[in-house]
Short mmCIF file of C-alpha atoms in Angstrom, two decimals:
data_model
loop_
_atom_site.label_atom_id
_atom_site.label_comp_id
_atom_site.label_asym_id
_atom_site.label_seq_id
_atom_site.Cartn_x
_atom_site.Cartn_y
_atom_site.Cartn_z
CA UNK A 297 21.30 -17.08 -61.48
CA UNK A 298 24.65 -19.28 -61.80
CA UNK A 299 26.25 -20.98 -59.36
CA UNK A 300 29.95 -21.80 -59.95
CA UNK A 301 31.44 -24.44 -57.70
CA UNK A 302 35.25 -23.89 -57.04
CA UNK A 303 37.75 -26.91 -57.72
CA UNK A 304 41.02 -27.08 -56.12
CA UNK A 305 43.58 -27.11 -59.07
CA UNK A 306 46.02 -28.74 -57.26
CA UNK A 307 45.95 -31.24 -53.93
CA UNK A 308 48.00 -31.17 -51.11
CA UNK A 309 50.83 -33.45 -50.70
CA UNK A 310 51.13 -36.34 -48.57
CA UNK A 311 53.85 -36.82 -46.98
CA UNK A 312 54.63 -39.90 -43.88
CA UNK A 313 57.07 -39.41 -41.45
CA UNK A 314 58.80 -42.71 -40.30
CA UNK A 315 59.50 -41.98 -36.92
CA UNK A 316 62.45 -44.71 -36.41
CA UNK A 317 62.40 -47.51 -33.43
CA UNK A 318 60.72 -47.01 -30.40
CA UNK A 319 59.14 -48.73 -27.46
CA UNK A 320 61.65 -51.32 -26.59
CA UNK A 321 63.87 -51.01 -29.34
CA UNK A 322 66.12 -47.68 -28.29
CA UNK A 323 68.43 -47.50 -31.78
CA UNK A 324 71.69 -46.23 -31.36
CA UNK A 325 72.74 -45.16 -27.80
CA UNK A 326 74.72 -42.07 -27.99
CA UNK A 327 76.92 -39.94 -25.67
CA UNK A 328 74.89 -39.31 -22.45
CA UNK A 329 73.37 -42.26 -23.16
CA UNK A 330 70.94 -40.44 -25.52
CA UNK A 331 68.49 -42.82 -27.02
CA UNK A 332 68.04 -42.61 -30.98
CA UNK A 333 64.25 -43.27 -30.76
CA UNK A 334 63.61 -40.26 -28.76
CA UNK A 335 65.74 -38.05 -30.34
CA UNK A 336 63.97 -38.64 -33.95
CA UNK A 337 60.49 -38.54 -31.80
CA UNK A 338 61.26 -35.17 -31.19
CA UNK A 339 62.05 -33.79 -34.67
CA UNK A 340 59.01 -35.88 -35.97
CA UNK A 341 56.38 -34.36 -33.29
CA UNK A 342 58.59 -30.83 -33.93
CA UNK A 343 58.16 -31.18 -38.01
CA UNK A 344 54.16 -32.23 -37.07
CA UNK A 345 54.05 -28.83 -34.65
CA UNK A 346 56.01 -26.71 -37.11
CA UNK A 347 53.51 -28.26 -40.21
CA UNK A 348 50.40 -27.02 -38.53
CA UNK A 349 51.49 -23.81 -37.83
CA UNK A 350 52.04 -23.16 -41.21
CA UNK A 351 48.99 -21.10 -43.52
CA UNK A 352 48.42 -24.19 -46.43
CA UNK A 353 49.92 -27.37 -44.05
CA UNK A 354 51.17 -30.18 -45.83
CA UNK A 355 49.10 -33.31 -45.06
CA UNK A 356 51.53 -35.06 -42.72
CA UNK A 357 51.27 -38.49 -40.83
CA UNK A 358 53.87 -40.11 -38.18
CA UNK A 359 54.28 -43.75 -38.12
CA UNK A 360 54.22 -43.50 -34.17
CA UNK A 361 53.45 -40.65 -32.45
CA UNK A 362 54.63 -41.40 -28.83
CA UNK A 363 57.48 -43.98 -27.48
CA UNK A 364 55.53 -46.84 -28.93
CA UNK A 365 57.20 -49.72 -30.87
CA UNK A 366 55.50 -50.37 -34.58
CA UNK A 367 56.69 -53.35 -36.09
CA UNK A 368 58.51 -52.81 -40.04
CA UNK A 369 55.90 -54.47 -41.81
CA UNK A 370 53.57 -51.98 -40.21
CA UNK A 371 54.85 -49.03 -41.03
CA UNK A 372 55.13 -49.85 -45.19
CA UNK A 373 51.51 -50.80 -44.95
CA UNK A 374 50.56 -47.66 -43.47
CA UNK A 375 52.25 -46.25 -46.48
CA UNK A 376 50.55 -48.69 -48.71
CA UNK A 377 46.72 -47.71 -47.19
CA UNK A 378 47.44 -43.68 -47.16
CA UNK A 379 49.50 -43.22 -50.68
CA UNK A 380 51.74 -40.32 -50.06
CA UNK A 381 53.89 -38.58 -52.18
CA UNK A 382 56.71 -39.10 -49.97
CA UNK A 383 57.81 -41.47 -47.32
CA UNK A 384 60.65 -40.16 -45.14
CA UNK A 385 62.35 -42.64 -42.12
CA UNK A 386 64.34 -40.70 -39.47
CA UNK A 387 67.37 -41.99 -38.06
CA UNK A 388 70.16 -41.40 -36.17
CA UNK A 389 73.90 -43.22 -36.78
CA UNK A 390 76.46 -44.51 -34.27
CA UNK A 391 79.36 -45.63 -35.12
CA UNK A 392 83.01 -47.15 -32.88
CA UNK A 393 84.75 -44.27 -34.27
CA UNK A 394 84.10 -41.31 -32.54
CA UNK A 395 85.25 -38.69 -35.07
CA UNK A 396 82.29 -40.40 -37.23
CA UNK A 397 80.24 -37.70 -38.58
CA UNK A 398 77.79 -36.40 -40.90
CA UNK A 399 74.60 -36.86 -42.58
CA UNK A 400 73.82 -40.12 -44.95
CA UNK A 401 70.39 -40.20 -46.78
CA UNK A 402 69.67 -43.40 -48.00
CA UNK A 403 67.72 -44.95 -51.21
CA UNK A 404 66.09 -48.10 -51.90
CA UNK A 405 68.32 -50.61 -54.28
CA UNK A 406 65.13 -51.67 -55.82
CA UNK A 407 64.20 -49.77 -59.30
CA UNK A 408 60.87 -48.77 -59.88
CA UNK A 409 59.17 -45.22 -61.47
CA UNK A 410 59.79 -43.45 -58.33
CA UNK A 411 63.69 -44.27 -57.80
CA UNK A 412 64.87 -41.52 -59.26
CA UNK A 413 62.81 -39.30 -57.80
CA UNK A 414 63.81 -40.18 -54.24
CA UNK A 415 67.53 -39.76 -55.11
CA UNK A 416 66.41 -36.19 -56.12
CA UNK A 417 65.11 -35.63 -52.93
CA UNK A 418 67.16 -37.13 -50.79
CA UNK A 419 69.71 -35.04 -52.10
CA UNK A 420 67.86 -32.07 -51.93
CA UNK A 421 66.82 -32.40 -48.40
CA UNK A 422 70.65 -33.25 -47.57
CA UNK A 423 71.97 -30.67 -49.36
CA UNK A 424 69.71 -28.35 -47.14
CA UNK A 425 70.08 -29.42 -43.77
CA UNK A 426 74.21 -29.63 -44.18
CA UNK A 427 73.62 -25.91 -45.64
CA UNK A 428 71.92 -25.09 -42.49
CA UNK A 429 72.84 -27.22 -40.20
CA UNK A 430 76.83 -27.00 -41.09
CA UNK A 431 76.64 -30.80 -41.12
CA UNK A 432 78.90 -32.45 -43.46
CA UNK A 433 77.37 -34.78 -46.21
CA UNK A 434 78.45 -38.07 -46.16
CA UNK A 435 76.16 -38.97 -49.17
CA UNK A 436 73.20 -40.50 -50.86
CA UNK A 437 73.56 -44.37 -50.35
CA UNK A 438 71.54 -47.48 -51.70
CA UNK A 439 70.27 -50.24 -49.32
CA UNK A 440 67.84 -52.66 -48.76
CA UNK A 441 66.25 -51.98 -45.34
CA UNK A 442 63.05 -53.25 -45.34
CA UNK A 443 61.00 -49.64 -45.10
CA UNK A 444 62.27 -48.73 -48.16
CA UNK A 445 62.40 -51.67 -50.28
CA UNK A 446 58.37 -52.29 -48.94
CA UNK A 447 57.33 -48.42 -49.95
CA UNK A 448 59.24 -47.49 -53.04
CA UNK A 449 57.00 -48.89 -55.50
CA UNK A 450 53.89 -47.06 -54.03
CA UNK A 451 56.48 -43.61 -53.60
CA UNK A 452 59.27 -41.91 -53.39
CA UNK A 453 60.99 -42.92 -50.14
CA UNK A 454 64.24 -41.91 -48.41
CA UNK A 455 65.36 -42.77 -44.96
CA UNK A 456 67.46 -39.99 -43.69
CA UNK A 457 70.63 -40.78 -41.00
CA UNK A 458 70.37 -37.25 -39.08
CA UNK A 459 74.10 -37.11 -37.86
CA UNK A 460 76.36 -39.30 -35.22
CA UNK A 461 75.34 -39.90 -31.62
CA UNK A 462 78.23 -41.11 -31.06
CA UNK A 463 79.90 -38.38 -32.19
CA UNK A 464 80.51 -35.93 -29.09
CA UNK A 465 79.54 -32.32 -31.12
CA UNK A 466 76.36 -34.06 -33.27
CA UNK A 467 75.48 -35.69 -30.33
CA UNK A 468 75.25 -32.82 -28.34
CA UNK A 469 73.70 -30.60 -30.86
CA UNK A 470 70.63 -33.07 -31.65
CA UNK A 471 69.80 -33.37 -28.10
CA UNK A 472 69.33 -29.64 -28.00
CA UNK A 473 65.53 -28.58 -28.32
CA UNK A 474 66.77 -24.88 -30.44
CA UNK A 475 68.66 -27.33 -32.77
CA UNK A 476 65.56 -29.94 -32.66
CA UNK A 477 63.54 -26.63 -34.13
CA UNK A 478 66.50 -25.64 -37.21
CA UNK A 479 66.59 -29.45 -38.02
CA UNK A 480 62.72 -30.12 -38.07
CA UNK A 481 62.22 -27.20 -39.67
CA UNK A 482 64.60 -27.34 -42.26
CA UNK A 483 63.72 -30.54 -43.47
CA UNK A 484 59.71 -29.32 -43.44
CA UNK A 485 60.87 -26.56 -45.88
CA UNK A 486 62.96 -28.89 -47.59
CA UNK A 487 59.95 -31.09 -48.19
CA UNK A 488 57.53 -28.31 -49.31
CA UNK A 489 60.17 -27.13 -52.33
#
């Protein structure tokens, strides 16, 4: 008799979605007075939903998954304890201008071994959702907010500014659950290529 014990050639990855502000910190205040928090709450929880329905799910945490407020330094040691692949921060921009538009992924300005991987995918998952979406790219861009300075040596990481909410058509369309599903969905399937 032999007994052959199966080995999974290759793990699933991990990914963490930074589900931006929260609790008492609302972000950017849009038209309608639509809160950024709760708008990338609902493409986080949608990504989640989407992410389970799908045959192999990727292994997927949220930093907060209700209107909660999780301090910075919390949120890059939840990436330090779990080690994904991938740490992704949703956002939403405002800006005085109201013709402001677009989509602005953004990279850490601290170099380490997985820099240039997040630029890949940054750009990849841009590239996608303006495809999709229609929304116009306004770019990969280097800063130092803290969730990606704190995670980028541990993974790639990438914090994503999903469109204007100050802008009356982005505005409108984000606050829309059927364009909640294309975005959350598109950047799911823009994750698992």
């Amino acid at each position: 008799m032999c007994i052959v014990f199966g080995q999974e050639t290759s793990t699933q990855k991990r990914i963490i979605i930074d589900v931006g502000h929260g609790g008492k910190d609302a972000g950017a205040i849009g038209i309608n007075n639509i809160q950024e928090k709760d708008v990338v709450l609902n493409i986080a929880n949608t990504i989640l939903k989407l992410n389970n329905e799908l045959d192999k799910p990727l292994d997927i945490y949220l930093t907060r998954y209700s209107d909660t407020l999780i301090s910075l330094s919390d949120r890059t040691k939840l990436a330090k304890a779990l080690k994904p692949n991938l740490f992704v921060s949703l956002h939403c921009n405002h800006s005085d201008n109201p013709d402001a538009r677009g989509i602005e992924v953004y990279a850490s300005l601290k170099q380490t071994n997985h820099s240039k991987k997040s630029v890949y995918l940054g750009y990849q998952i841009e590239k996608e959702i303006c495809k999709i979406i229609g929304y116009e790219s306004r770019g990969i861009k280097f800063a130092n907010f803290l969730v990606l300075k704190d995670t980028i040596g541990y993974c790639a990481s990438i914090l994503l500014e999903l469109g204007f909410l100050s802008n009356k058509d982005e505005g409108s369309y984000i606050s829309d659950a059927t364009n909640v599903q294309f975005i959350a969905s598109t950047i799911l399937s823009s994750i698992q290529n």
